[in-house]
Short mmCIF file of C-alpha atoms and ligand atoms in Angstrom, two decimals:
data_model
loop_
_atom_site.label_atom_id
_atom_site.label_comp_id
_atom_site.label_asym_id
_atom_site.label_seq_id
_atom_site.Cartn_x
_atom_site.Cartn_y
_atom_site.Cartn_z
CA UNK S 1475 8.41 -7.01 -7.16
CA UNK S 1476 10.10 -3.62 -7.55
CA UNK S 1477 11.30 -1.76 -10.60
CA UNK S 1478 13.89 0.45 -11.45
CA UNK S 1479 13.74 3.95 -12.09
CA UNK S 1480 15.40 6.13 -14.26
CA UNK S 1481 18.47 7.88 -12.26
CA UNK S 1482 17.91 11.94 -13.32
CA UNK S 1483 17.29 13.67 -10.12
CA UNK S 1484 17.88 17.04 -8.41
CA UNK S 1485 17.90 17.82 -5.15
CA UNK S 1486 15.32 20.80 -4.38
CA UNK S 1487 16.95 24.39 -3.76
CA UNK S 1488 17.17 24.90 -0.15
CA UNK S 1489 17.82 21.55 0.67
CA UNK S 1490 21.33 20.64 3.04
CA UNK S 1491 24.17 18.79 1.15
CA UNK S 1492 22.98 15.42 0.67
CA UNK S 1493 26.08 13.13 0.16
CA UNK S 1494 23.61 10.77 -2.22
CA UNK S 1495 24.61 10.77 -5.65
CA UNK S 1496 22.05 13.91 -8.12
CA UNK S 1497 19.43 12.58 -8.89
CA UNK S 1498 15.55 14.14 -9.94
CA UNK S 1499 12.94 13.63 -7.25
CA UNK S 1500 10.26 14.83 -9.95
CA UNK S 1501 11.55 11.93 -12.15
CA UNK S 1502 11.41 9.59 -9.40
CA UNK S 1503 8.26 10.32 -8.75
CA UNK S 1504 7.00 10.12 -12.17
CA UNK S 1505 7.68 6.55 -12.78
CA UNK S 1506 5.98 5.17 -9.45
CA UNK S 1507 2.50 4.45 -9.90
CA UNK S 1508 4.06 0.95 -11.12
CA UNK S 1509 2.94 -1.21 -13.81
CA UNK S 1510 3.71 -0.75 -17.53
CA UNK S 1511 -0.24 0.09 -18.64
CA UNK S 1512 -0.41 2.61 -15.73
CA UNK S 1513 -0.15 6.47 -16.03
CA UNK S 1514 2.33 7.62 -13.95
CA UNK S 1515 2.96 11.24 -13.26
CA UNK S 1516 4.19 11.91 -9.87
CA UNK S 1517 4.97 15.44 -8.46
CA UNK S 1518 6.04 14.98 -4.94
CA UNK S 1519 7.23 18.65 -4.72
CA UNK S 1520 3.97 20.45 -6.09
CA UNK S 1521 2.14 17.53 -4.25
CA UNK S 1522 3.43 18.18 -0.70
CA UNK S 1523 3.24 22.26 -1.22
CA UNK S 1524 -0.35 21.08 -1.63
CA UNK S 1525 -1.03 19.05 1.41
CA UNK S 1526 1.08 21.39 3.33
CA UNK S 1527 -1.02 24.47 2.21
CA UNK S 1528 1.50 25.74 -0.41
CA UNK S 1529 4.90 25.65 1.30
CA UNK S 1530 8.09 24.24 -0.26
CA UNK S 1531 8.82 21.28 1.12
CA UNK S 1532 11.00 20.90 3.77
CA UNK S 1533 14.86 19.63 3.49
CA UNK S 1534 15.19 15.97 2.65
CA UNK S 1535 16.67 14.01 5.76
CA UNK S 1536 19.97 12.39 4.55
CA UNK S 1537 19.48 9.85 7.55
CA UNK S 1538 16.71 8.20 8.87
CA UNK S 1539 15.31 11.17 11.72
CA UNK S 1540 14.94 9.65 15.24
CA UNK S 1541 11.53 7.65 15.87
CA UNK S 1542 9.09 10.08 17.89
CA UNK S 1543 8.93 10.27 21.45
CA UNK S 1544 6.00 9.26 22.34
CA UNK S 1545 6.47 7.49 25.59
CA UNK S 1546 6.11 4.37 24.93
CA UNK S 1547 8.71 1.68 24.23
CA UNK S 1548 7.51 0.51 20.93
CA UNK S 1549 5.67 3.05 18.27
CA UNK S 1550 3.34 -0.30 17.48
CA UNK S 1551 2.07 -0.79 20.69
CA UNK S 1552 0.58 2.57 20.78
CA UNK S 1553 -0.86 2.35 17.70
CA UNK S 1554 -2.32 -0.84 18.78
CA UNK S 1555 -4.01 0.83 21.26
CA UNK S 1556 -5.38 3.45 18.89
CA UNK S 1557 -6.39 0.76 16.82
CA UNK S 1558 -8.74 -0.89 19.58
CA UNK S 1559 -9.77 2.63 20.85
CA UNK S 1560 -11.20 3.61 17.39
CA UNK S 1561 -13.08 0.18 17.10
CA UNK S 1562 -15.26 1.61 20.02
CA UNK S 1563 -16.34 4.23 17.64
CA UNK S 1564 -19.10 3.49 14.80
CA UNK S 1565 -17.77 2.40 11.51
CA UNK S 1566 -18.67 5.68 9.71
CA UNK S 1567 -16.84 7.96 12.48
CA UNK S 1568 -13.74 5.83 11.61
CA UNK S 1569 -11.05 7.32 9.46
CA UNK S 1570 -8.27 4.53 8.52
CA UNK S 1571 -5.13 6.29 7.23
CA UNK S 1572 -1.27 4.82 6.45
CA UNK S 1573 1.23 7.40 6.41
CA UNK S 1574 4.84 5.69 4.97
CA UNK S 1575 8.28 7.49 6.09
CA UNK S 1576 10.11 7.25 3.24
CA UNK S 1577 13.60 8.35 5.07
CA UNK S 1578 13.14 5.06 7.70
CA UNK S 1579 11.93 2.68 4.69
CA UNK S 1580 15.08 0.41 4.27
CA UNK S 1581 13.36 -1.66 1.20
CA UNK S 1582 13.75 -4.74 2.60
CA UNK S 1583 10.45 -5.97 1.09
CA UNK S 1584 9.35 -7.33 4.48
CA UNK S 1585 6.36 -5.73 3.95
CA UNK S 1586 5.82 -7.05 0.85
CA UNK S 1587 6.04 -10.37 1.96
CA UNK S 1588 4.15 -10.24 5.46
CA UNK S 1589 0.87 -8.97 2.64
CA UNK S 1590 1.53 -12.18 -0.04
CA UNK S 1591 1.95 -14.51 3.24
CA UNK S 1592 -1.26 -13.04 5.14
CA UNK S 1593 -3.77 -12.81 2.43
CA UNK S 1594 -2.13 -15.88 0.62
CA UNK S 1595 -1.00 -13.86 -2.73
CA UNK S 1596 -0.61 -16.07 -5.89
CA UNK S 1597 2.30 -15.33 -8.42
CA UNK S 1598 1.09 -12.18 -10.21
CA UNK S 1599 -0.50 -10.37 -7.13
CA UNK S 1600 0.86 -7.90 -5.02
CA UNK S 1601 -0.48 -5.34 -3.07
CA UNK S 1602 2.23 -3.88 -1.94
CA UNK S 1603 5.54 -3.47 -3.69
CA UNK S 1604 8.20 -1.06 -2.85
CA UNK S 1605 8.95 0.84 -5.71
CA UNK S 1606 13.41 1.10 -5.77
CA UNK S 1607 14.71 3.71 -7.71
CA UNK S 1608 18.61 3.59 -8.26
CA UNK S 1609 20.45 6.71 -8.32
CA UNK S 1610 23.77 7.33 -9.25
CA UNK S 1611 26.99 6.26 -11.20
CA UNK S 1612 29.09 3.81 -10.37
CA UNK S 1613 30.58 3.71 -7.62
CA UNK S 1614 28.84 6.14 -6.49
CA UNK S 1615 25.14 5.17 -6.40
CA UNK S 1616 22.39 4.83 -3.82
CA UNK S 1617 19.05 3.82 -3.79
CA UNK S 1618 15.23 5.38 -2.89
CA UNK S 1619 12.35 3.01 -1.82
CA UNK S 1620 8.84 3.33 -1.78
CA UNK S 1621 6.46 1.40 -0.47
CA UNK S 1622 2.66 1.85 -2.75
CA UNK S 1623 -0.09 -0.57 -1.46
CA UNK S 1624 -3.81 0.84 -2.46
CA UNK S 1625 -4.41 4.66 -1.17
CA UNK S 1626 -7.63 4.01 -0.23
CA UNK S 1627 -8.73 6.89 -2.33
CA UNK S 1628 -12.07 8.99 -1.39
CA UNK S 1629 -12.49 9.80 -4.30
CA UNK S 1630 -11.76 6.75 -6.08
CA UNK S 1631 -11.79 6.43 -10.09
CA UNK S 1632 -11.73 2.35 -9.89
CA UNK S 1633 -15.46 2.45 -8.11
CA UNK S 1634 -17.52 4.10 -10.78
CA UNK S 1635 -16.23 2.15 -14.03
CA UNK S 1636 -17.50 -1.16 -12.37
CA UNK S 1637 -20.49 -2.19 -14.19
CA UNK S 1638 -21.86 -4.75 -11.55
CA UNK S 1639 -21.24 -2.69 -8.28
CA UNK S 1640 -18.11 -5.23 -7.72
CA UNK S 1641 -15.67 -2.69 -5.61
CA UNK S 1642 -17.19 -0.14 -3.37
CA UNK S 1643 -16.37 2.35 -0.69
CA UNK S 1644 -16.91 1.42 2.91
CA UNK S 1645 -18.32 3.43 5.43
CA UNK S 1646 -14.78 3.58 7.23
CA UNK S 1647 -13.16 4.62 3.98
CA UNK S 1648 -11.57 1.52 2.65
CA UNK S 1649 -11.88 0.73 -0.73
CA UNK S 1650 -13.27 -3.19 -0.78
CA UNK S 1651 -14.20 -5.64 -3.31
CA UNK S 1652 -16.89 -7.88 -3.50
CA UNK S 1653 -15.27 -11.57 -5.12
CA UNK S 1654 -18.48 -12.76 -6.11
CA UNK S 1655 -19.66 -9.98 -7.82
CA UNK S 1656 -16.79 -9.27 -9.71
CA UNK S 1657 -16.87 -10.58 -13.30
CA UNK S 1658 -13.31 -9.72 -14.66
CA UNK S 1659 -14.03 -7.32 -16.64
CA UNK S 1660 -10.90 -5.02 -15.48
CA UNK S 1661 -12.07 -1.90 -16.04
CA UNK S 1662 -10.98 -1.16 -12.54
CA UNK S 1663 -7.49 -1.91 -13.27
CA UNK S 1664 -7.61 0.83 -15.94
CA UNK S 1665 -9.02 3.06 -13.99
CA UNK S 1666 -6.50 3.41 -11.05
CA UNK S 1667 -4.15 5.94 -11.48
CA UNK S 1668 -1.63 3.82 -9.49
CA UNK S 1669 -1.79 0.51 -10.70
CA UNK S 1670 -3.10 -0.56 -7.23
CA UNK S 1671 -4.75 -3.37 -8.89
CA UNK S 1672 -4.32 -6.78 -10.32
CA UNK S 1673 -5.58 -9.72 -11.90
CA UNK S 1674 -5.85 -13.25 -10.28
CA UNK S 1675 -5.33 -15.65 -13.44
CA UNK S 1676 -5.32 -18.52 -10.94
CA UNK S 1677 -1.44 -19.44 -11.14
CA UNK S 1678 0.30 -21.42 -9.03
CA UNK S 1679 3.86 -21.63 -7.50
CA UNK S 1680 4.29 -25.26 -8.48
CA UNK S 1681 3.35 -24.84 -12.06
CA UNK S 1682 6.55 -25.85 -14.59
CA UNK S 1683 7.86 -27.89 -12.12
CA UNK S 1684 8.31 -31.96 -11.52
CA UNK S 1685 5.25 -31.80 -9.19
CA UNK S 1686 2.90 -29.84 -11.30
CA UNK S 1687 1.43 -31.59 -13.95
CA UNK S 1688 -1.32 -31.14 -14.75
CA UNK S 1689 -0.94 -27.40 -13.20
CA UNK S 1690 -4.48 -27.29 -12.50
CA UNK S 1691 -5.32 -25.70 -8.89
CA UNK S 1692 -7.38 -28.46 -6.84
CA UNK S 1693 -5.73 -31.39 -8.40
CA UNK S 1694 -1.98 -32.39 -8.34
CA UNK S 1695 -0.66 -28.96 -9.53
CA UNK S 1696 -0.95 -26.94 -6.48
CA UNK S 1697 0.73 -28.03 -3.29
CA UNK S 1698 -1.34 -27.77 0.22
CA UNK S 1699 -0.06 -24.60 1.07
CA UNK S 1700 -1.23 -22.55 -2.38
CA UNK S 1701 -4.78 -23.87 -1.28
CA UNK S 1702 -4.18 -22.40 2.01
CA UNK S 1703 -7.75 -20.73 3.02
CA UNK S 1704 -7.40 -16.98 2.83
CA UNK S 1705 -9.44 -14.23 5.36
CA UNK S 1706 -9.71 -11.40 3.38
CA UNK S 1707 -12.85 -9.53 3.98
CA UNK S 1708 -13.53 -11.84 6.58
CA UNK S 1709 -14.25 -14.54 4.57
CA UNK S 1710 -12.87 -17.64 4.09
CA UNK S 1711 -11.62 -18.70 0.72
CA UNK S 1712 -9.88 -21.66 -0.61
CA UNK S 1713 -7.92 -21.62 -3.61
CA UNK S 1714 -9.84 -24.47 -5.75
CA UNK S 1715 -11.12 -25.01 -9.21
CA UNK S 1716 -11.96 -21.58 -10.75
CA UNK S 1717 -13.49 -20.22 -7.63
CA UNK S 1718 -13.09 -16.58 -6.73
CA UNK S 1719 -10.81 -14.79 -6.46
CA UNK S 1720 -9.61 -16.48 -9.54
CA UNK S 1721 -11.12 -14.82 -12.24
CA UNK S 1722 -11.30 -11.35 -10.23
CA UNK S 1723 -9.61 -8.34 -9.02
CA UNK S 1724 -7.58 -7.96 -6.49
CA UNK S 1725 -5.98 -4.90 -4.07
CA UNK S 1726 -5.02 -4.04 -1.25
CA UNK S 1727 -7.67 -3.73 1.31
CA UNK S 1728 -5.99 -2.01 4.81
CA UNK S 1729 -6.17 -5.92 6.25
CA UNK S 1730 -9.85 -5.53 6.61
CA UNK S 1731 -10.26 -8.71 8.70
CA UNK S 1732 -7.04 -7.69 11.10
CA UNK S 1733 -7.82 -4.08 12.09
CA UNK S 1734 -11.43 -5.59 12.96
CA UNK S 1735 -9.90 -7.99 15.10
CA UNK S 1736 -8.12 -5.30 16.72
CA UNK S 1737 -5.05 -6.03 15.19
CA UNK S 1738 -2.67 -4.28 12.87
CA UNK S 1739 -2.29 -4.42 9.18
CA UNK S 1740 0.82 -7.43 8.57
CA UNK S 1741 2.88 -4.54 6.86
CA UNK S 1742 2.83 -2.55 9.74
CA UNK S 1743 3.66 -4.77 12.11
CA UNK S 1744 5.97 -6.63 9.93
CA UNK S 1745 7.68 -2.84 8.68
CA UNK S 1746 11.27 -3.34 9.78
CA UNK S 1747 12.60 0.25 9.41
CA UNK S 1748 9.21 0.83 11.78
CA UNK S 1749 8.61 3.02 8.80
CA UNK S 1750 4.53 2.94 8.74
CA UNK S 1751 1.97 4.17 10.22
CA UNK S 1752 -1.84 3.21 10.68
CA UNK S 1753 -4.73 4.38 12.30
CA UNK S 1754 -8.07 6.82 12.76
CA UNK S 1755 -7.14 10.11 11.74
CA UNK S 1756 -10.18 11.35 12.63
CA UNK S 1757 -8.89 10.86 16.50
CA UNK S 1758 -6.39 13.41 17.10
CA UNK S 1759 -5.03 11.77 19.66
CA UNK S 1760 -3.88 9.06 17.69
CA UNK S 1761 -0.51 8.54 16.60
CA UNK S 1762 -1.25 8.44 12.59
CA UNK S 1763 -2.85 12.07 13.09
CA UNK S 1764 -0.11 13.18 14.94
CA UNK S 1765 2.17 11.93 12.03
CA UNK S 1766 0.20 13.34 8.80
CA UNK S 1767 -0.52 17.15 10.39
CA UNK S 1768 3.24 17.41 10.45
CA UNK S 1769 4.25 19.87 6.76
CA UNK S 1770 6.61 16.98 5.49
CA UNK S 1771 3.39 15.21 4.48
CA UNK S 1772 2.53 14.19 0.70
CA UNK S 1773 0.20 12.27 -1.34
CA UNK S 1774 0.33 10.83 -4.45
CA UNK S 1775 -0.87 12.65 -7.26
CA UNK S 1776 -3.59 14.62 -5.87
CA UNK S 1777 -3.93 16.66 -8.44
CA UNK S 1778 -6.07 14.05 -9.80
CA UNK S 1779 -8.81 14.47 -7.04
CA UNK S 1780 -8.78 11.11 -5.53
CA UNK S 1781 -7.43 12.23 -2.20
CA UNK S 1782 -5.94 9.49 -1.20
CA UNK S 1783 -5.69 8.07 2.52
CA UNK S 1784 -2.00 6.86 2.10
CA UNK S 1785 0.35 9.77 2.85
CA UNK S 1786 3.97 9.69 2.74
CA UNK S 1787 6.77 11.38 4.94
CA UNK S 1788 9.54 13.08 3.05
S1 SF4 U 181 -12.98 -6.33 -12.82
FE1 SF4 U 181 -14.57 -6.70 -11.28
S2 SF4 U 181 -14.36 -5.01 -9.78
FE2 SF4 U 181 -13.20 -4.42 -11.64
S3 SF4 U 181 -14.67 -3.18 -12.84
FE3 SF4 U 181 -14.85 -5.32 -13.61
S4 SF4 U 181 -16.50 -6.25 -12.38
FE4 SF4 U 181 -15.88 -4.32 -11.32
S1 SF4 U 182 -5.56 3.53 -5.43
FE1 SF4 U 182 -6.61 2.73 -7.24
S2 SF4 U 182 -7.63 0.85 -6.51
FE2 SF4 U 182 -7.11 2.04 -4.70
S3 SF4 U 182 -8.95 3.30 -4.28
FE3 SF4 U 182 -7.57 4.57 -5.54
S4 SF4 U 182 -8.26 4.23 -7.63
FE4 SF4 U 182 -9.14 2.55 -6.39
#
């Protein structure tokens, strides 16, 4: 689920000692839109002079900074509240953001996991890996995580290659696909500038082993839990035959049918390092506003124009 990265980085000038090995942020950065076919060029310093109306960016934390005070005992519970506060609003007055800290991300991959176990991932699929990047020579090396589920893009280059209308904008801002519709073509997956997108060939766990054969979902090849029945979009889904999604695309979707229940997306409650953020930036008194209108705020390659709804703290 991660990959490496090449270890070539710099710290930038102004920056406080950082005891981590030198490395090249700009490097780093280049090589995380993740998968092989995708075109990755990532600038985080030009990126977050952007979003922070042209300043340098601000010194790199060596340690994690303290959580914000925000009076409460636990940063989720607030945002909880946002959460359920925003659902009062119409849809279209909604704006879902995630903002990632990348000095509290730990890259334990919890998130990772809470996504594949909540929307009942097959091999192949993930919406959100965390990106490692190992820095360093022996013995002294480190490592840099980062976390890259689906930005959510408002501009986004993966909705007007579909032929067939399959993937769409919402009026909340959240990117969405529509199984049935989708006929496989992949142009989508092309399209995204970082490789937020995958195919579901309709593997299974079990197949190559004792218990597998013939590794055929919806006969003896795919134990009861592969055929688990999945919620995403608020549907429900059961992994049999060729039935969608098999045969489709597949991304990250901000846990549609959670945040409509009023609950949080299963990273963000599942973040360990308490390292992301979700919400309605459009409410300023939410905590995800507070957190992107603070300068040590980037996005990923906005250059391109997608202006994405993921931001990350540096
Ligand atoms: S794979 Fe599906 S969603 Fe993607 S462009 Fe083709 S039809 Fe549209
Ligand atoms: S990150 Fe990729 S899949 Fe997600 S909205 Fe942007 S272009 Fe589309």
């Amino acid at each position: 689920m991660a990959r490496k990265l090449p270890a070539d980085h710099t710290a930038p000038a102004g920056d406080p000692p950082d005891p981590r090995p030198a490395t090249s942020r700009r490097a780093f950065l280049k090589t995380l839109g993740a998968g092989a076919a995708t075109m990755v060029a990532l600038d985080i310093l030009e990126t977050t002079a952007a979003v922070s109306g042209g300043t340098a960016p601000p010194p790199a934390a060596a340690t994690a900074p303290p959580l914000p005070d925000v009076g409460e005992p636990d940063l989720l519970l607030r945002m909880q509240a946002d959460l359920r506060r925003a659902l009062r609003k119409p849809v279209h007055l909604r704006r879902w953001v995630m903002a990632i800290d990348l000095r509290r991300c730990i890259g334990c991959h919890a998130c990772t996991i809470a996504c594949v176990a909540e929307n009942k991932l097959p091999p192949g699929i993930v919406y959100r890996p965390v990106l490692e990047e190992e820095i360093g020579t022996y013995p002294n090396v480190t490592r840099r995580f980062l976390p890259r589920p689906c930005m959510q893009c408002e501009n986004p280059p993966c909705v007007p290659v579909c032929p067939v209308g399959a993937t769409y904008r919402r009026a909340d801002g959240i990117v969405a696909m529509n199984y049935d519709q989708c006929i496989g073509c992949r142009y989508c997956i092309t399209a995204c500038p970082y490789g937020a997108r995958t195919f579901d060939f309709g593997h299974t766990y079990t197949e190559g082993t004792v218990d597998a054969a013939p590794a055929v979902l919806g006969r003896s090849g795919a134990e009861g839990y592969e055929r688990a029945t999945a919620h995403e979009y608020k549907q429900r889904r059961e992994r049999r035959g060729q039935a969608s999604p098999i045969g489709n695309v597949r991304k990250c979707h901000f846990c549609i049918h959670r945040i409509e229940a009023g609950v949080l997306p299963a990273c963000v409650t599942t973040c360990v390092g308490r390292a992301t953020y979700f919400g309605d930036a459009s409410d300023p008194d939410s905590l995800v506003a507070q957190v992107i209108s603070r300068p040590n705020t980037m996005r990923l390659k906005e250059e391109l124009g997608t202006r994405p709804r993921v931001y990350y703290l540096l």
